[in-house]
Amino acid sequence: MDSQKLGSLVRHERKAQGLRQDELAAASGVGVRFIVDLEAGKPTLQLGKALQVLRTLGCNVTIESAASLK
């Protein structure tokens, strides 16, 4: 997963739920600019806010160590 793929996922989920960017921003407690940058794949966004948006969309985040992938 990279910032571009994360942005695409957020955009896809937002649209699937019939939300506009401003609606997602309001529901997540972030600014519209943050949603725009997140969906564009900006790599320097705040992780906490990105996780907040993902929670709002109902997405689960799983992290696996490289050792667990072997």
XYZ file of C-alpha atoms in Angstrom:
70
model
C 0.000 0.000 0.000
C 1.270 3.467 -0.838
C -0.263 6.940 -0.584
C -1.665 6.759 -4.125
C -3.441 3.462 -3.448
C -4.760 4.749 -0.130
C -6.120 7.849 -1.869
C -7.819 5.717 -4.508
C -9.366 3.528 -1.821
C -10.723 6.546 0.054
C -12.146 8.049 -3.153
C -13.765 4.732 -4.130
C -15.331 4.204 -0.692
C -16.556 7.809 -0.484
C -18.240 7.576 -3.863
C -19.671 4.113 -3.108
C -21.308 5.617 -0.022
C -22.670 8.542 -2.012
C -20.708 11.170 -0.109
C -19.265 14.398 -1.435
C -15.809 15.446 -0.285
C -17.251 18.177 1.927
C -19.660 15.712 3.549
C -16.870 13.245 4.320
C -14.720 16.055 5.684
C -17.488 17.238 8.015
C -18.289 13.713 9.206
C -14.588 13.010 9.829
C -13.792 16.298 11.542
C -11.187 17.312 8.967
C -11.066 20.018 6.319
C -12.086 19.578 2.708
C -8.495 20.325 1.664
C -7.353 17.319 3.693
C -9.797 15.038 1.840
C -8.674 16.450 -1.514
C -5.010 15.866 -0.632
C -5.699 12.391 0.793
C -7.554 11.295 -2.343
C -4.760 12.745 -4.492
C -2.258 10.525 -2.695
C -0.269 13.249 -0.973
C 2.429 11.321 0.931
C 2.951 13.802 3.770
C -0.510 13.837 5.357
C -1.099 13.353 9.078
C -1.604 9.675 9.853
C -4.080 10.326 12.659
C -6.379 12.301 10.408
C -6.127 9.718 7.623
C -7.093 6.976 10.087
C -9.997 9.126 11.258
C -11.296 9.399 7.678
C -10.924 5.644 7.184
C -12.884 4.978 10.400
C -15.624 7.319 9.219
C -15.861 5.327 5.998
C -16.029 2.084 7.972
C -12.691 0.806 6.704
C -10.455 -1.475 8.763
C -6.692 -1.008 8.749
C -4.445 -4.034 9.191
C -0.677 -3.896 9.483
C 1.429 -7.010 9.053
C 5.142 -7.319 9.718
C 7.381 -8.468 6.899
C 8.099 -11.624 8.895
C 4.409 -12.552 8.973
C 4.226 -12.363 5.165
C 6.814 -15.137 4.692
